[in-house]
Amino acid sequence: MRAEVQQVADGTYLVHGSNTNWVILTEGDAVTLVDTGYPGDREQLLDSLSQVAGSPEAVTAVLITHAHNDHLGSAEHLRAAYGTPVLLHEAEVPHARREFLHQVTVGDVVRNGWRPGVVPWALHAIRSGGKAHVPVTAPEAFPKPGPLDLPGRPVPVHTPGHTDGHVAFHLPGTGVLISGDALVSGHPTSRIEGPQLLPDMFHHERARAVASLDVLAELDGDLMLPGHGPAHRGPLREAALQAKERAL
């Protein structure tokens, strides 16, 4: 299956998987991969890497915004098959090892099943491996604060709430924010478009997720690449504040 790869800035590619996005950052022949989609997105993931970089061997590191299955799905495959390090916030490392799981439950879905889009989304998530057991055997914490010494020089920004160790990645040089699930522009279970939080059932601590929008509002840039929905162009501050207004 061919992946939908969109070059959105110099050395920056947004890929739309099945309901989830990932981002490829390039520098010469080397690549940073941010998130990996569902387990069922693997064919598209590998195809996107082939389109942009030639092969998965070009990936210097896999960065994970948070350890939900729709973002972590092929991280262990890349680590085991190619020796690619998988890096997360230190609070998210045990989550990636599946020492615990902060993820929407079957009960949450049942309670929200009356909402538009929830049942089709849930069926798709199950078919795509949303309930699969996909721990990362040896995840690693980011080595230091500030820009990572990787293609794109992404800067991790701790944005807890969706999960304890959720991070966004800021690319100050190009004004790009890879926002993960801290700030999205759409979702199959949402009836609105544009900057927003995911529906409440998806957040481990909703109040912290709302507070993290203030952190994102302080970042300079004009292009948001979310974990769900299309790329959003416009000042990051306005996007974050619009999402906060909608959440309150």
mmCIF file of C-alpha atoms in Angstrom:
data_model
loop_
_atom_site.group_PDB
_atom_site.id
_atom_site.type_symbol
_atom_site.label_atom_id
_atom_site.label_comp_id
_atom_site.label_asym_id
_atom_site.label_seq_id
_atom_site.Cartn_x
_atom_site.Cartn_y
_atom_site.Cartn_z
ATOM 1 C CA MET A 1 0.000 0.000 0.000
ATOM 2 C CA ARG A 2 1.410 3.393 -1.017
ATOM 3 C CA ALA A 3 1.754 5.981 1.732
ATOM 4 C CA GLU A 4 0.508 9.549 1.365
ATOM 5 C CA VAL A 5 3.727 11.539 1.781
ATOM 6 C CA GLN A 6 3.564 15.336 1.782
ATOM 7 C CA GLN A 7 6.644 17.560 1.886
ATOM 8 C CA VAL A 8 5.608 20.465 4.093
ATOM 9 C CA ALA A 9 8.937 22.253 4.667
ATOM 10 C CA ASP A 10 12.614 21.829 3.840
ATOM 11 C CA GLY A 11 13.596 18.339 4.931
ATOM 12 C CA THR A 12 10.200 17.780 6.578
ATOM 13 C CA TYR A 13 7.580 15.281 5.428
ATOM 14 C CA LEU A 14 4.140 14.607 6.894
ATOM 15 C CA VAL A 15 2.740 11.136 6.273
ATOM 16 C CA HIS A 16 -0.937 10.288 6.730
ATOM 17 C CA GLY A 17 -1.436 6.707 7.881
ATOM 18 C CA SER A 18 -4.762 5.174 8.838
ATOM 19 C CA ASN A 19 -6.162 7.852 11.174
ATOM 20 C CA THR A 20 -2.670 8.685 12.497
ATOM 21 C CA ASN A 21 0.240 10.722 11.147
ATOM 22 C CA TRP A 22 3.986 10.383 11.401
ATOM 23 C CA VAL A 23 6.774 12.752 10.361
ATOM 24 C CA ILE A 24 10.063 12.172 8.557
ATOM 25 C CA LEU A 25 12.926 14.662 8.997
ATOM 26 C CA THR A 26 15.878 14.482 6.621
ATOM 27 C CA GLU A 27 19.434 15.767 6.660
ATOM 28 C CA GLY A 28 21.539 14.520 3.789
ATOM 29 C CA ASP A 29 21.055 10.765 3.644
ATOM 30 C CA ALA A 30 20.030 10.487 7.310
ATOM 31 C CA VAL A 31 16.507 10.496 8.722
ATOM 32 C CA THR A 32 14.690 11.058 11.993
ATOM 33 C CA LEU A 33 11.310 9.349 12.220
ATOM 34 C CA VAL A 34 8.739 10.817 14.602
ATOM 35 C CA ASP A 35 6.064 8.237 15.526
ATOM 36 C CA THR A 36 5.266 5.076 13.595
ATOM 37 C CA GLY A 37 1.481 4.745 13.296
ATOM 38 C CA TYR A 38 -0.582 1.700 14.203
ATOM 39 C CA PRO A 39 0.925 -1.794 13.957
ATOM 40 C CA GLY A 40 -1.309 -2.245 10.918
ATOM 41 C CA ASP A 41 0.295 0.790 9.237
ATOM 42 C CA ARG A 42 3.672 -0.935 8.880
ATOM 43 C CA GLU A 43 3.469 -1.400 5.113
ATOM 44 C CA GLN A 44 2.661 2.286 4.663
ATOM 45 C CA LEU A 45 5.369 3.286 7.141
ATOM 46 C CA LEU A 46 8.064 1.324 5.323
ATOM 47 C CA ASP A 47 6.827 2.636 1.980
ATOM 48 C CA SER A 48 7.038 6.228 3.221
ATOM 49 C CA LEU A 49 10.628 5.663 4.333
ATOM 50 C CA SER A 50 11.440 4.177 0.949
ATOM 51 C CA GLN A 51 9.907 7.178 -0.832
ATOM 52 C CA VAL A 52 11.794 9.738 1.250
ATOM 53 C CA ALA A 53 15.019 8.024 2.269
ATOM 54 C CA GLY A 54 15.376 4.908 0.148
ATOM 55 C CA SER A 55 15.137 2.400 2.990
ATOM 56 C CA PRO A 56 14.486 2.033 6.749
ATOM 57 C CA GLU A 57 18.238 1.713 7.337
ATOM 58 C CA ALA A 58 18.490 5.478 6.842
ATOM 59 C CA VAL A 59 16.587 6.117 10.096
ATOM 60 C CA THR A 60 19.037 7.395 12.722
ATOM 61 C CA ALA A 61 16.461 7.303 15.518
ATOM 62 C CA VAL A 62 12.759 6.878 16.145
ATOM 63 C CA LEU A 63 11.262 9.594 18.334
ATOM 64 C CA ILE A 64 7.928 8.819 19.978
ATOM 65 C CA THR A 65 5.565 11.578 21.102
ATOM 66 C CA HIS A 66 3.799 9.114 23.402
ATOM 67 C CA ALA A 67 3.424 5.369 23.760
ATOM 68 C CA HIS A 68 -0.102 4.757 22.506
ATOM 69 C CA ASN A 69 -0.405 1.950 19.980
ATOM 70 C CA ASP A 70 -1.329 4.269 17.120
ATOM 71 C CA HIS A 71 2.015 6.072 17.510
ATOM 72 C CA LEU A 72 4.231 3.269 18.826
ATOM 73 C CA GLY A 73 3.016 0.535 16.470
ATOM 74 C CA SER A 74 6.216 -0.291 14.554
ATOM 75 C CA ALA A 75 8.832 1.152 16.910
ATOM 76 C CA GLU A 76 9.931 -2.238 18.223
ATOM 77 C CA HIS A 77 10.029 -3.646 14.685
ATOM 78 C CA LEU A 78 12.471 -0.930 13.615
ATOM 79 C CA ARG A 79 14.546 -1.371 16.762
ATOM 80 C CA ALA A 80 14.743 -5.153 16.424
ATOM 81 C CA ALA A 81 15.173 -5.326 12.644
ATOM 82 C CA TYR A 82 17.578 -2.429 12.115
ATOM 83 C CA GLY A 83 18.979 -1.582 15.540
ATOM 84 C CA THR A 84 17.297 1.824 15.444
ATOM 85 C CA PRO A 85 17.160 3.497 18.880
ATOM 86 C CA VAL A 86 13.699 4.443 20.137
ATOM 87 C CA LEU A 87 13.706 7.641 22.203
ATOM 88 C CA LEU A 88 10.996 9.083 24.473
ATOM 89 C CA HIS A 89 10.590 11.356 27.479
ATOM 90 C CA GLU A 90 11.849 9.657 30.633
ATOM 91 C CA ALA A 91 8.299 9.501 32.040
ATOM 92 C CA GLU A 92 7.135 7.696 28.911
ATOM 93 C CA VAL A 93 9.885 5.040 28.860
ATOM 94 C CA PRO A 94 8.093 2.630 31.253
ATOM 95 C CA HIS A 95 4.876 3.245 29.325
ATOM 96 C CA ALA A 96 6.639 2.126 26.125
ATOM 97 C CA ARG A 97 7.854 -1.004 27.934
ATOM 98 C CA ARG A 98 4.202 -1.591 28.914
ATOM 99 C CA GLU A 99 4.877 -1.558 32.629
ATOM 100 C CA PHE A 100 1.513 0.245 32.644
ATOM 101 C CA LEU A 101 -0.918 1.440 29.989
ATOM 102 C CA HIS A 102 -2.547 4.861 29.890
ATOM 103 C CA GLN A 103 -4.840 4.353 26.921
ATOM 104 C CA VAL A 104 -8.550 4.640 26.198
ATOM 105 C CA THR A 105 -10.287 1.518 27.505
ATOM 106 C CA VAL A 106 -13.080 -0.618 26.120
ATOM 107 C CA GLY A 107 -15.288 0.767 28.902
ATOM 108 C CA ASP A 108 -14.515 4.335 27.796
ATOM 109 C CA VAL A 109 -15.483 3.459 24.241
ATOM 110 C CA VAL A 110 -18.726 1.778 25.335
ATOM 111 C CA ARG A 111 -19.697 4.787 27.467
ATOM 112 C CA ASN A 112 -19.015 7.108 24.523
ATOM 113 C CA GLY A 113 -20.377 4.826 21.813
ATOM 114 C CA TRP A 114 -23.394 7.079 21.265
ATOM 115 C CA ARG A 115 -21.137 9.889 20.056
ATOM 116 C CA PRO A 116 -20.781 10.339 16.281
ATOM 117 C CA GLY A 117 -17.775 8.538 14.847
ATOM 118 C CA VAL A 118 -16.803 6.587 17.964
ATOM 119 C CA VAL A 119 -17.946 3.117 16.860
ATOM 120 C CA PRO A 120 -16.387 3.317 13.350
ATOM 121 C CA TRP A 121 -13.172 4.676 14.877
ATOM 122 C CA ALA A 122 -13.074 1.858 17.458
ATOM 123 C CA LEU A 123 -13.590 -0.832 14.820
ATOM 124 C CA HIS A 124 -10.820 0.647 12.715
ATOM 125 C CA ALA A 125 -8.509 0.889 15.725
ATOM 126 C CA ILE A 126 -9.032 -2.784 16.573
ATOM 127 C CA ARG A 127 -8.437 -3.879 12.977
ATOM 128 C CA SER A 128 -5.257 -1.773 12.870
ATOM 129 C CA GLY A 129 -3.779 -3.234 16.071
ATOM 130 C CA GLY A 130 -4.966 -0.686 18.581
ATOM 131 C CA LYS A 131 -5.331 -3.402 21.227
ATOM 132 C CA ALA A 132 -2.189 -5.342 20.237
ATOM 133 C CA HIS A 133 0.642 -5.833 22.724
ATOM 134 C CA VAL A 134 3.550 -3.917 21.144
ATOM 135 C CA PRO A 135 6.039 -3.025 23.899
ATOM 136 C CA VAL A 136 9.450 -1.606 23.052
ATOM 137 C CA THR A 137 12.058 -3.880 24.598
ATOM 138 C CA ALA A 138 14.739 -1.253 25.149
ATOM 139 C CA PRO A 139 13.330 2.285 24.889
ATOM 140 C CA GLU A 140 15.678 5.124 25.794
ATOM 141 C CA ALA A 141 15.109 8.524 27.376
ATOM 142 C CA PHE A 142 16.235 11.659 25.572
ATOM 143 C CA PRO A 143 19.912 12.113 26.479
ATOM 144 C CA LYS A 144 19.758 15.797 27.434
ATOM 145 C CA PRO A 145 17.545 18.885 27.364
ATOM 146 C CA GLY A 146 17.497 21.015 24.264
ATOM 147 C CA PRO A 147 17.911 20.104 20.593
ATOM 148 C CA LEU A 148 18.601 16.464 19.855
ATOM 149 C CA ASP A 149 21.693 15.695 17.790
ATOM 150 C CA LEU A 150 19.609 14.137 15.036
ATOM 151 C CA PRO A 151 18.409 15.144 11.558
ATOM 152 C CA GLY A 152 16.099 18.145 11.921
ATOM 153 C CA ARG A 153 17.530 19.036 15.357
ATOM 154 C CA PRO A 154 14.120 18.571 17.027
ATOM 155 C CA VAL A 155 13.631 20.016 20.506
ATOM 156 C CA PRO A 156 11.442 17.865 22.810
ATOM 157 C CA VAL A 157 8.781 19.897 24.633
ATOM 158 C CA HIS A 158 7.148 18.116 27.567
ATOM 159 C CA THR A 159 3.367 18.409 27.196
ATOM 160 C CA PRO A 160 1.827 16.042 29.775
ATOM 161 C CA GLY A 161 -1.849 15.272 30.072
ATOM 162 C CA HIS A 162 -2.634 13.033 27.152
ATOM 163 C CA THR A 163 -0.055 10.779 28.823
ATOM 164 C CA ASP A 164 2.410 11.600 31.596
ATOM 165 C CA GLY A 165 5.408 11.702 29.281
ATOM 166 C CA HIS A 166 3.854 13.132 26.141
ATOM 167 C CA VAL A 167 6.150 15.439 24.181
ATOM 168 C CA ALA A 168 5.821 17.640 21.148
ATOM 169 C CA PHE A 169 8.860 18.365 18.985
ATOM 170 C CA HIS A 170 9.723 21.933 18.023
ATOM 171 C CA LEU A 171 11.895 22.718 15.004
ATOM 172 C CA PRO A 172 12.817 26.370 15.641
ATOM 173 C CA GLY A 173 14.790 26.703 12.408
ATOM 174 C CA THR A 174 11.774 26.009 10.222
ATOM 175 C CA GLY A 175 8.970 27.127 12.536
ATOM 176 C CA VAL A 176 7.495 23.637 12.676
ATOM 177 C CA LEU A 177 5.759 21.997 15.638
ATOM 178 C CA ILE A 178 5.231 18.231 15.613
ATOM 179 C CA SER A 179 2.441 18.276 18.156
ATOM 180 C CA GLY A 180 1.532 14.603 18.555
ATOM 181 C CA ASP A 181 -1.751 14.343 20.456
ATOM 182 C CA ALA A 182 -1.193 17.444 22.597
ATOM 183 C CA LEU A 183 -2.775 19.541 19.835
ATOM 184 C CA VAL A 184 -4.531 18.103 16.789
ATOM 185 C CA SER A 185 -6.457 19.461 13.806
ATOM 186 C CA GLY A 186 -9.054 16.722 13.466
ATOM 187 C CA HIS A 187 -10.048 13.197 14.459
ATOM 188 C CA PRO A 188 -12.678 10.665 13.321
ATOM 189 C CA THR A 189 -14.491 11.099 16.653
ATOM 190 C CA SER A 190 -14.520 14.918 16.477
ATOM 191 C CA ARG A 191 -17.102 16.965 14.602
ATOM 192 C CA ILE A 192 -14.965 20.099 14.406
ATOM 193 C CA GLU A 193 -11.979 20.999 12.248
ATOM 194 C CA GLY A 194 -8.887 23.005 13.089
ATOM 195 C CA PRO A 195 -6.778 23.244 16.261
ATOM 196 C CA GLN A 196 -8.326 21.309 19.145
ATOM 197 C CA LEU A 197 -7.751 18.824 21.909
ATOM 198 C CA LEU A 198 -8.784 15.254 21.316
ATOM 199 C CA PRO A 199 -12.101 14.279 22.934
ATOM 200 C CA ASP A 200 -11.904 13.855 26.694
ATOM 201 C CA MET A 201 -11.928 10.043 26.755
ATOM 202 C CA PHE A 202 -8.479 9.928 25.164
ATOM 203 C CA HIS A 203 -6.638 11.927 27.843
ATOM 204 C CA HIS A 204 -5.055 10.409 30.941
ATOM 205 C CA GLU A 205 -5.387 13.773 32.744
ATOM 206 C CA ARG A 206 -7.470 16.274 30.812
ATOM 207 C CA ALA A 207 -6.640 19.249 33.058
ATOM 208 C CA ARG A 208 -2.920 18.778 32.411
ATOM 209 C CA ALA A 209 -3.591 18.420 28.688
ATOM 210 C CA VAL A 210 -5.371 21.784 28.712
ATOM 211 C CA ALA A 211 -2.517 23.350 30.702
ATOM 212 C CA SER A 212 0.037 22.040 28.206
ATOM 213 C CA LEU A 213 -1.574 24.190 25.527
ATOM 214 C CA ASP A 214 -0.075 27.213 27.325
ATOM 215 C CA VAL A 215 3.368 25.660 26.858
ATOM 216 C CA LEU A 216 2.770 25.265 23.132
ATOM 217 C CA ALA A 217 1.453 28.824 22.885
ATOM 218 C CA GLU A 218 4.910 30.102 23.842
ATOM 219 C CA LEU A 219 6.628 28.476 20.854
ATOM 220 C CA ASP A 220 7.502 30.399 17.716
ATOM 221 C CA GLY A 221 6.416 28.991 14.395
ATOM 222 C CA ASP A 222 3.670 28.814 11.829
ATOM 223 C CA LEU A 223 3.257 25.164 10.865
ATOM 224 C CA MET A 224 1.700 22.477 13.064
ATOM 225 C CA LEU A 225 2.035 18.807 12.146
ATOM 226 C CA PRO A 226 -0.411 16.971 14.417
ATOM 227 C CA GLY A 227 -0.778 13.326 15.272
ATOM 228 C CA HIS A 228 -4.286 13.438 13.817
ATOM 229 C CA GLY A 229 -5.695 15.654 11.090
ATOM 230 C CA PRO A 230 -4.099 17.728 8.338
ATOM 231 C CA ALA A 231 -1.174 20.108 8.648
ATOM 232 C CA HIS A 232 -2.253 23.467 10.048
ATOM 233 C CA ARG A 233 -0.633 26.705 8.890
ATOM 234 C CA GLY A 234 -0.760 29.816 11.025
ATOM 235 C CA PRO A 235 0.896 31.091 14.210
ATOM 236 C CA LEU A 236 1.400 28.325 16.740
ATOM 237 C CA ARG A 237 0.273 30.627 19.528
ATOM 238 C CA GLU A 238 -3.085 31.224 17.877
ATOM 239 C CA ALA A 239 -3.550 27.499 17.238
ATOM 240 C CA ALA A 240 -2.838 26.585 20.859
ATOM 241 C CA LEU A 241 -5.082 29.319 22.248
ATOM 242 C CA GLN A 242 -7.912 28.385 19.884
ATOM 243 C CA ALA A 243 -7.710 24.804 21.099
ATOM 244 C CA LYS A 244 -7.730 25.978 24.707
ATOM 245 C CA GLU A 245 -10.770 28.183 24.118
ATOM 246 C CA ARG A 246 -12.607 25.249 22.587
ATOM 247 C CA ALA A 247 -11.661 23.038 25.531
ATOM 248 C CA LEU A 248 -12.901 25.371 28.268
#
